[in-house]
XYZ file of C-alpha atoms in Angstrom:
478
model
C -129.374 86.547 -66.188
C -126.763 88.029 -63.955
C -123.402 87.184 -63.503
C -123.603 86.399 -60.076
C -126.881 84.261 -61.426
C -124.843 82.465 -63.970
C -122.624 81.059 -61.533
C -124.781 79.993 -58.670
C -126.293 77.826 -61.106
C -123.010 76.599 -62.289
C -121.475 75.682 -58.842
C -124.814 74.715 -57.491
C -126.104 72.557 -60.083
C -129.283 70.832 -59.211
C -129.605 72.900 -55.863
C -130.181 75.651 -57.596
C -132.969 77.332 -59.774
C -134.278 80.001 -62.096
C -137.002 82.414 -60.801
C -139.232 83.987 -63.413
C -141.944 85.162 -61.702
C -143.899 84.382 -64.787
C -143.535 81.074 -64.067
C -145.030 81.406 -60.372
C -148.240 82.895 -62.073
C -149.282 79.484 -62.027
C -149.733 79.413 -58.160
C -152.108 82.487 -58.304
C -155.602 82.148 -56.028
C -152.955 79.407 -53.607
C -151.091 80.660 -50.724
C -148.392 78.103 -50.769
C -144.506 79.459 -49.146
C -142.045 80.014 -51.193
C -140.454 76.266 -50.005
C -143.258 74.344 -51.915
C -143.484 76.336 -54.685
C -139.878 75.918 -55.596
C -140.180 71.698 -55.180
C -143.319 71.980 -57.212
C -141.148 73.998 -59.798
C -138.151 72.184 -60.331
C -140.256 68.693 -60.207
C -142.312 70.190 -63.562
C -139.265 71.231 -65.378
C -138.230 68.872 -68.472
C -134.984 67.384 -69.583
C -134.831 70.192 -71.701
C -134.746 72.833 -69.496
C -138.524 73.817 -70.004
C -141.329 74.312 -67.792
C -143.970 72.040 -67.418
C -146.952 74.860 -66.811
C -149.876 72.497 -67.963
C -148.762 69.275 -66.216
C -148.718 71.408 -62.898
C -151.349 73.419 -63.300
C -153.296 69.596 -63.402
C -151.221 68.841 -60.516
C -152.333 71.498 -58.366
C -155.836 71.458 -59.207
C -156.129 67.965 -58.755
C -153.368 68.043 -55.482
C -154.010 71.376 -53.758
C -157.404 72.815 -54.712
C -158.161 76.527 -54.881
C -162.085 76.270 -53.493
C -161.346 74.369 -49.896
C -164.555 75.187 -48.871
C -165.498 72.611 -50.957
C -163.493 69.722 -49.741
C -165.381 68.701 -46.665
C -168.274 68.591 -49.004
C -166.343 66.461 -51.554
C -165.254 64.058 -48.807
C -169.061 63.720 -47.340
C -169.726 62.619 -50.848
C -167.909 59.540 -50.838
C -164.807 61.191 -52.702
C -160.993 60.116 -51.651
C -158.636 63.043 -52.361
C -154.841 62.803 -52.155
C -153.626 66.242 -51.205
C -150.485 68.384 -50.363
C -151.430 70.032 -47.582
C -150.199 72.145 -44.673
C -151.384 70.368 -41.399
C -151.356 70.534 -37.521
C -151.120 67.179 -35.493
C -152.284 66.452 -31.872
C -152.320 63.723 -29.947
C -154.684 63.004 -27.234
C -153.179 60.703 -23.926
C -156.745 60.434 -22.520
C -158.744 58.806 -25.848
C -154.979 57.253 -26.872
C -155.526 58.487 -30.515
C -153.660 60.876 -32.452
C -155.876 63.528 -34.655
C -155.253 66.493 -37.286
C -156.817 69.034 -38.708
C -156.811 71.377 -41.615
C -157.378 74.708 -41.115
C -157.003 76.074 -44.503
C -159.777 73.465 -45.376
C -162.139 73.553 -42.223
C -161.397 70.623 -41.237
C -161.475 70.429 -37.303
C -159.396 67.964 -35.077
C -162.291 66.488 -33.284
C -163.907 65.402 -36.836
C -160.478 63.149 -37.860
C -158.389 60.044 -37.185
C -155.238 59.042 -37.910
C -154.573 55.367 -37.783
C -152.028 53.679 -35.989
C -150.311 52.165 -38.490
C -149.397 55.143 -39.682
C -148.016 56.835 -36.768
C -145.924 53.710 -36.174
C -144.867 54.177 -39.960
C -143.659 57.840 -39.540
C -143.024 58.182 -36.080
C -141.215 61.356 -36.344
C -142.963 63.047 -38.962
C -146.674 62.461 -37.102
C -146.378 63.747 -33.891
C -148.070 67.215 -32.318
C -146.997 70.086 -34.308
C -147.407 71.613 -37.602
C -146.602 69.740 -40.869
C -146.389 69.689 -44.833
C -147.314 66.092 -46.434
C -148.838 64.502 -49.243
C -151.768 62.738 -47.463
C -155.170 60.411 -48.929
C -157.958 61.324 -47.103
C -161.375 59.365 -46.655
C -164.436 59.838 -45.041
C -166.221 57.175 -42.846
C -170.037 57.613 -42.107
C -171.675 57.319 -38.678
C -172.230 53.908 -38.165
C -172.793 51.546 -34.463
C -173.051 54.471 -32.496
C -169.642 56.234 -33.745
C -169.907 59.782 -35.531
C -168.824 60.213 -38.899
C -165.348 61.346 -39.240
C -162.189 61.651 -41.732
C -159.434 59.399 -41.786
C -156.080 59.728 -43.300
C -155.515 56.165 -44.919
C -151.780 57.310 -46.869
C -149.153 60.115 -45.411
C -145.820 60.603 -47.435
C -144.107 63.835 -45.060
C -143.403 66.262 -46.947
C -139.054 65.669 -47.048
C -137.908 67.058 -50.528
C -134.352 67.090 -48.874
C -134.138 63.709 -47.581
C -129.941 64.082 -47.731
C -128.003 66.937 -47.565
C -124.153 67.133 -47.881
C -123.161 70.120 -45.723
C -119.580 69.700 -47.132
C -120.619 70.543 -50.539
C -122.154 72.926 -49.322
C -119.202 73.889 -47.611
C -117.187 73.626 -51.169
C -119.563 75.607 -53.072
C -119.307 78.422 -50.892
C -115.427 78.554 -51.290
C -115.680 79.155 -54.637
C -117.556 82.520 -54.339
C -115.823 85.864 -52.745
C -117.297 86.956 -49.846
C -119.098 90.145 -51.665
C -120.326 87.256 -54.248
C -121.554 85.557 -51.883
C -123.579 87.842 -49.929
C -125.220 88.519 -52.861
C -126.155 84.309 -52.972
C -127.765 84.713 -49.724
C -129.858 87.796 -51.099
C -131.289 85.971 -54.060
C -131.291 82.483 -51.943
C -133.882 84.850 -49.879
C -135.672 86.114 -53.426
C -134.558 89.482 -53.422
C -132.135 90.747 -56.169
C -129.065 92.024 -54.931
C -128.067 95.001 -57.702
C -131.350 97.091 -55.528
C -129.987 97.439 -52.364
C -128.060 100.575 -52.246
C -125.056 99.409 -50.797
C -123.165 96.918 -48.292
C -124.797 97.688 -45.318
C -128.128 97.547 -46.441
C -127.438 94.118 -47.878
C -125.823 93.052 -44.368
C -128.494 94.125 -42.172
C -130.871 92.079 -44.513
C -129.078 89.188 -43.811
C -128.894 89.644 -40.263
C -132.745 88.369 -40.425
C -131.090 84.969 -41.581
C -129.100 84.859 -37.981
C -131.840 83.137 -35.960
C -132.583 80.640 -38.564
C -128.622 79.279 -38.277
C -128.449 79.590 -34.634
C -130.431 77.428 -32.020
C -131.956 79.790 -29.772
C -130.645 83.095 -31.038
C -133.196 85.469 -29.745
C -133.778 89.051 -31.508
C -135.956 91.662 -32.448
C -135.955 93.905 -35.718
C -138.115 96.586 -35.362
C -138.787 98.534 -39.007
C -141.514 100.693 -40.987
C -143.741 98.686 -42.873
C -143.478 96.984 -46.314
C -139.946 96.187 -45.801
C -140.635 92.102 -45.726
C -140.316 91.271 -42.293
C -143.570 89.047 -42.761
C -142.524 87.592 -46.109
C -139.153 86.701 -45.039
C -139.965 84.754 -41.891
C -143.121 83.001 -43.027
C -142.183 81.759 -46.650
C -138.399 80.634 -46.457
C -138.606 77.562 -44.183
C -141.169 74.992 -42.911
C -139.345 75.233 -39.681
C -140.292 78.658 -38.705
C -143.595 79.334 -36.886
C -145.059 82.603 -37.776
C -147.437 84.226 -34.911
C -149.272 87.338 -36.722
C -151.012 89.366 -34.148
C -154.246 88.163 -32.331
C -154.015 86.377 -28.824
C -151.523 83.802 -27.833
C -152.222 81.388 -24.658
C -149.329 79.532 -22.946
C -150.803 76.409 -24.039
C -150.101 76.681 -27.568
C -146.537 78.170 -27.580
C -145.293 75.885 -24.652
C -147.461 73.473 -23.201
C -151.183 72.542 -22.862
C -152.039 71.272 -19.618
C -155.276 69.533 -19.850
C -153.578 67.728 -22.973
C -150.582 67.229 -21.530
C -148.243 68.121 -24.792
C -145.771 70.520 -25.325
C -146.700 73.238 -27.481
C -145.396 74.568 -30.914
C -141.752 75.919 -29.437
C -140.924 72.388 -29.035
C -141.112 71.583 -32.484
C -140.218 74.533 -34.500
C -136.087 76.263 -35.024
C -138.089 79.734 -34.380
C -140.968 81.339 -33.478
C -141.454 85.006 -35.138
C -144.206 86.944 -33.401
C -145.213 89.458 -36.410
C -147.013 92.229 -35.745
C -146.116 92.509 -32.252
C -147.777 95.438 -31.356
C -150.968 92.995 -31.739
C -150.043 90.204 -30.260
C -151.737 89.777 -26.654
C -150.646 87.038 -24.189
C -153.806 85.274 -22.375
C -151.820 85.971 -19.147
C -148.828 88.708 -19.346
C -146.985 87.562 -15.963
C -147.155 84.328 -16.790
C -145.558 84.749 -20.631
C -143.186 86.872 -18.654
C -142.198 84.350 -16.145
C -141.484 81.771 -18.769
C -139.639 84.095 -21.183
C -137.079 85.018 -18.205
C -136.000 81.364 -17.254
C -136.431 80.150 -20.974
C -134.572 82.793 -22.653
C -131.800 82.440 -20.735
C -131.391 78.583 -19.480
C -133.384 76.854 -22.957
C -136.264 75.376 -20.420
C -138.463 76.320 -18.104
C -140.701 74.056 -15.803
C -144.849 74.294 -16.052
C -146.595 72.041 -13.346
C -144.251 69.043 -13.183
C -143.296 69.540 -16.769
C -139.858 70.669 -17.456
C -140.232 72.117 -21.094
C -136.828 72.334 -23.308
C -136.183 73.361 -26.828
C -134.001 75.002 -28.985
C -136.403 77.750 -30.493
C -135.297 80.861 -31.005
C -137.575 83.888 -30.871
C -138.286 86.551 -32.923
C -139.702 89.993 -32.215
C -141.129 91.966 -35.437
C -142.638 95.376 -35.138
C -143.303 98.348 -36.455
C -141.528 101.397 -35.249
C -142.039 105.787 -36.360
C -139.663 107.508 -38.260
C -138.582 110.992 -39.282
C -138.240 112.570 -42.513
C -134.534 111.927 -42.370
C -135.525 107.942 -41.708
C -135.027 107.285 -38.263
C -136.966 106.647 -35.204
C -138.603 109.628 -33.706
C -138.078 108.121 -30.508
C -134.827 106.890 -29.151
C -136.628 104.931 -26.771
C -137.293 101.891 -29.665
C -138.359 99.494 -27.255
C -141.737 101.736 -26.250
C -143.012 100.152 -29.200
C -143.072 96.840 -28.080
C -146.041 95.338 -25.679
C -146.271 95.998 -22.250
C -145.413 92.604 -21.161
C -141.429 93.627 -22.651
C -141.147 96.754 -21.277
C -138.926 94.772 -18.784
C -135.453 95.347 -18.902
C -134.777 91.794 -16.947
C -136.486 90.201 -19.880
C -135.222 92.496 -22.639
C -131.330 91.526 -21.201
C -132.219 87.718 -22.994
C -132.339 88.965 -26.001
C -129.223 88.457 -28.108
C -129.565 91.221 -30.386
C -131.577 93.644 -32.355
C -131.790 95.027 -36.325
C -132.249 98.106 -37.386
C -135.292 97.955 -40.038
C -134.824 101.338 -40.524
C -131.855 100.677 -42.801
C -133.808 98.598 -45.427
C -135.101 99.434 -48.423
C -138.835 99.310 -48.997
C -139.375 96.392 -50.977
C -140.916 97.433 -54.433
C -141.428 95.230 -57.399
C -137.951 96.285 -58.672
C -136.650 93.667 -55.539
C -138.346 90.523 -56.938
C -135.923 87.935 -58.232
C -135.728 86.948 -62.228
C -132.604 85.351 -61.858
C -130.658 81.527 -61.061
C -130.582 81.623 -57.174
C -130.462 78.460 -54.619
C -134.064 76.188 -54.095
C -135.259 77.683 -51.081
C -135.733 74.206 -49.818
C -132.350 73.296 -50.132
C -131.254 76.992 -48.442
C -133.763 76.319 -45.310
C -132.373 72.450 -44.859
C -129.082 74.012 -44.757
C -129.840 76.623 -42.417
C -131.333 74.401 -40.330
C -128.823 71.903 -40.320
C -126.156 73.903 -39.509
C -128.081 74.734 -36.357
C -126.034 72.152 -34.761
C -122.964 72.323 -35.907
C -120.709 72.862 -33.171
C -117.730 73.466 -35.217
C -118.178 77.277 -35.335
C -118.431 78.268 -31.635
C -114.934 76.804 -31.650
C -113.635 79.126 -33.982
C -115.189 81.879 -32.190
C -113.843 80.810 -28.897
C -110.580 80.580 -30.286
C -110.676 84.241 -31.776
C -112.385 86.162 -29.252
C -110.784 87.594 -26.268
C -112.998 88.105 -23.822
C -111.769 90.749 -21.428
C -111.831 90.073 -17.248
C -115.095 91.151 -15.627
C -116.713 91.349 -19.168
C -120.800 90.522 -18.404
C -121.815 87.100 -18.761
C -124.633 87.917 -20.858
C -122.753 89.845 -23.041
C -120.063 88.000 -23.504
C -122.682 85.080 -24.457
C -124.845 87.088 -26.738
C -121.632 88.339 -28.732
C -120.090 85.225 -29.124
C -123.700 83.449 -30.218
C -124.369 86.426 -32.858
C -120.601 85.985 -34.314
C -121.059 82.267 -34.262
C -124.678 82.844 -36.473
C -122.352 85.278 -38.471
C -119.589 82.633 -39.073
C -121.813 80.412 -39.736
C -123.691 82.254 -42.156
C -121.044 84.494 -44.222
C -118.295 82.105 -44.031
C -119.390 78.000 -43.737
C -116.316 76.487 -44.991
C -114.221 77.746 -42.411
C -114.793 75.042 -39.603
C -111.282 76.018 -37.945
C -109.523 79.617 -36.572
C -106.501 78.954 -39.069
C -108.758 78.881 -41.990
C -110.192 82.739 -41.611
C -108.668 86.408 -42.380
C -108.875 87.594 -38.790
C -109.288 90.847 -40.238
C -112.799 89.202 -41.990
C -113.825 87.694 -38.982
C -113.466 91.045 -36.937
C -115.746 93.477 -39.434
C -117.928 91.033 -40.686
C -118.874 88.562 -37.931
C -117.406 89.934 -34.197
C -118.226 93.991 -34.444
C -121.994 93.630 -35.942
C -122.408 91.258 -32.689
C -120.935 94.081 -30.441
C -123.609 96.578 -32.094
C -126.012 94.268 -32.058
C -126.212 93.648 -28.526
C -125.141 97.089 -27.900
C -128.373 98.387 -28.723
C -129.910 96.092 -26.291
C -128.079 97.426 -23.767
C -128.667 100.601 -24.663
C -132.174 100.343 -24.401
C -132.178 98.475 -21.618
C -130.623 101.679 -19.985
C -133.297 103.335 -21.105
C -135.724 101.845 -19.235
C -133.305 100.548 -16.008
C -131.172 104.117 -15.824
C -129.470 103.076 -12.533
C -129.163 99.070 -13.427
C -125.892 97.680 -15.013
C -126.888 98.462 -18.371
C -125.340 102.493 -18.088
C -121.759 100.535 -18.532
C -120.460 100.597 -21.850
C -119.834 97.157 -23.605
C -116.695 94.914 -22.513
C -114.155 95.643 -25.154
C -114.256 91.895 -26.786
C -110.985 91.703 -29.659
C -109.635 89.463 -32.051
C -106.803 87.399 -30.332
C -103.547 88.338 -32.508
C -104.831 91.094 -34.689
């Protein structure tokens, strides 16, 4: 155990706990993220500090079973299973009944019903979008005319965090130095700290942690592969929506038409779109279109439909390097689809991180060590989505020089606030921070940040707006 190790789990208490990848063993042949594993975890540990393997090993066979090719046949045979289960929810305005389906399991939406009582039960855990829950499923035989079909009889959502105190949070973080605590986030993300090479390796890590913190923070890290971009966006938090490659339609990102419900941006913090070179949009002006007005304004109107959301998005990608570890191109944004090489639709983005500066991961990088729950880390992060206390602060530090570019001034000030927010939660007020702090760690990586955009955006609009250097934003008084 490290020192930094020792003391999360003395500040943090019950929020915080040990990973021994031995333990995790248990979860081979089960894709579960890294969110359930940890509640499944610390709910099989004994008053004596010792882990339950057996008892969850029962739990999970019983709970979450490894063959789910054999669950529709279990069903058909008159079994009811309770399961914990990672589900998507529709609901249909035309047959006025609201459906699921499993697709881990095979089991489609038109071949389930869930009853009305429990909709009215759980009102805002059962509506369209993905879900985790603990559900009893049975299956009802054709009879009078009516297909067969499975019903969900019990739902308990999937909540391990039903209260979270933000200012203990708050008070747990001022306890740690700022270099202590950047290692917290590291291992909160399941990485150990002592292999990263130095500070701003460890930084630009944590930059990935920006959009998750900040409602509709928009970015794009482009890196060489096996540095974790996949395992850090789809793992820490059940309210991230990972898109890896294939073909995306409008109807399931923003809104389907012939059902008339908003799509998967409406319900999720973030959307990453892995893989990007492989991602293809069923119609490229049309993603366009909507990425331009929703980018910027948070909405954008489809038929009569004015869709709204606080989603950020994420671009992931691979991108070339040298020898010497950088790109081979300085054009980075080549690599993206066709549909970006826009530099009208490139100027929404907020910021971008340079992959290239991170490690490969190798086994050396997996956590044995006390770190935070990762479902207590992703209820923080995404509570603190809307706490308005922070883009205060920054308003009250930053001065913004006249003329300075809407956009950028926006984009800076949004990427400090995620910073703020992130590196330093306790301060909720400009009197609280070293302005000094505030200037290295949270306002000049948002300059760079969306300096690169810029930059590239000159690359592919030489004679737009985008040739001017960035407004020279300062710290008021330092």
């Amino acid at each position: 155990m490290s020192e930094i190790g020792e003391k999360i789990r003395q500040v943090f208490g019950n929020a915080a706990v040990y990973k021994d990848p031995a333990n995790y063993d248990v979860f081979n042949g089960r894709n579960l993220p890294s969110f359930v594993k940890d509640y499944l975890i610390s709910t099989h540990i004994g008053p004596d500090g010792v882990f339950k393997r057996v008892e969850l090993s029962r739990f999970l066979d019983a709970h979450i079973p490894k063959d789910n090719s054999a669950v529709i046949a279990r069903l058909r045979r008159g079994e009811n299973l309770t399961l914990l289960t990672r589900f998507v929810v529709s609901t249909s305005l035309a047959s006025d009944k609201t459906r699921f389906q499993i697709p881990d399991m095979g089991i489609k939406e038109s071949d389930t019903e869930i009853p009305e009582y429990l909709v009215e039960e759980y009102p805002d855990d059962l509506v369209d979008g993905e879900k985790w829950g603990i559900m009893k499923l049975v299956y009802i035989g054709p009879q009078d005319n009516k297909r067969g079909y499975v019903e969900m009889v019990k739902f308990k959502p999937f909540r391990p965090m039903q209260k979270l105190d933000l200012d203990y949070f708050r008070q747990c973080r001022s306890q740690f130095t700022l270099e202590e605590w950047i290692d917290v986030l590291i291992s909160a993300m399941e990485y150990t700290p002592s292999t990263f090479r130095n500070l701003t390796q460890k930084l630009e890590f944590l930059t990935r942690l920006l959009p998750f913190i900040e409602p509709r923070l928009n970015f794009i890290e482009l890196a060489p592969k096996g540095t974790g971009k996949s395992y850090v966006f789809g793992n820490l938090s059940k309210f991230v929506w990972l898109v890896s490659g294939g073909k995306v339609s409008r109807a399931k990102l923003v809104y389907d038409r012939s059902r008339k419900a908003p799509g998967i941006m409406r319900f999720y913090d973030m959307v990453a779109f892995d893989e990007i070179q492989t991602i293809t949009f069923s119609d490229n002006s049309e993603m366009q279109s909507f990425l331009k007005n929703y980018l910027e304004f948070g909405r954008a109107t489809i038929d009569n439909y004015e869709f709204m959301s606080e989603c950020g998005v994420m671009l992931l990608g691979n991108i070339m390097l040298s020898s010497d570890n950088q790109p081979i191109d300085f054009r980075y944004f080549d690599a993206l689809p066709d549909v970006f090489h826009e530099s009208a639709l490139l100027d929404r983005f907020q910021g971008m991180i340079e992959g290239w500066l991170l490690p490969r991961v190798n086994v050396d990088m997996a956590l044995h060590d006390w770190t935070l729950n990762v479902e207590f880390f992703s209820e923080v992060l995404h509570q603190m989505r809307t706490e308005s206390a922070y883009s205060h602060v920054v308003d009250d530090l930053v001065e913004v020089p006249q003329g300075a570019d809407m956009r950028h001034t926006k984009a800076v000030k949004r990427t400090a606030t995620a910073y703020l927010k992130l590196l330093f939660p306790h301060v909720t007020s400009a009197e609280q921070i070293d302005l000094k702090e505030f200037d290295l760690y949270c306002l000049q990586p948002a300059i760079r940040r969306r300096d690169i955009v810029r930059e590239q955006c000159s690359n592919i609009d030489a004679e737009g707006s985008f040739s001017k250097p960035m407004p020279l934003y300062r710290v008021k008084n330092l």
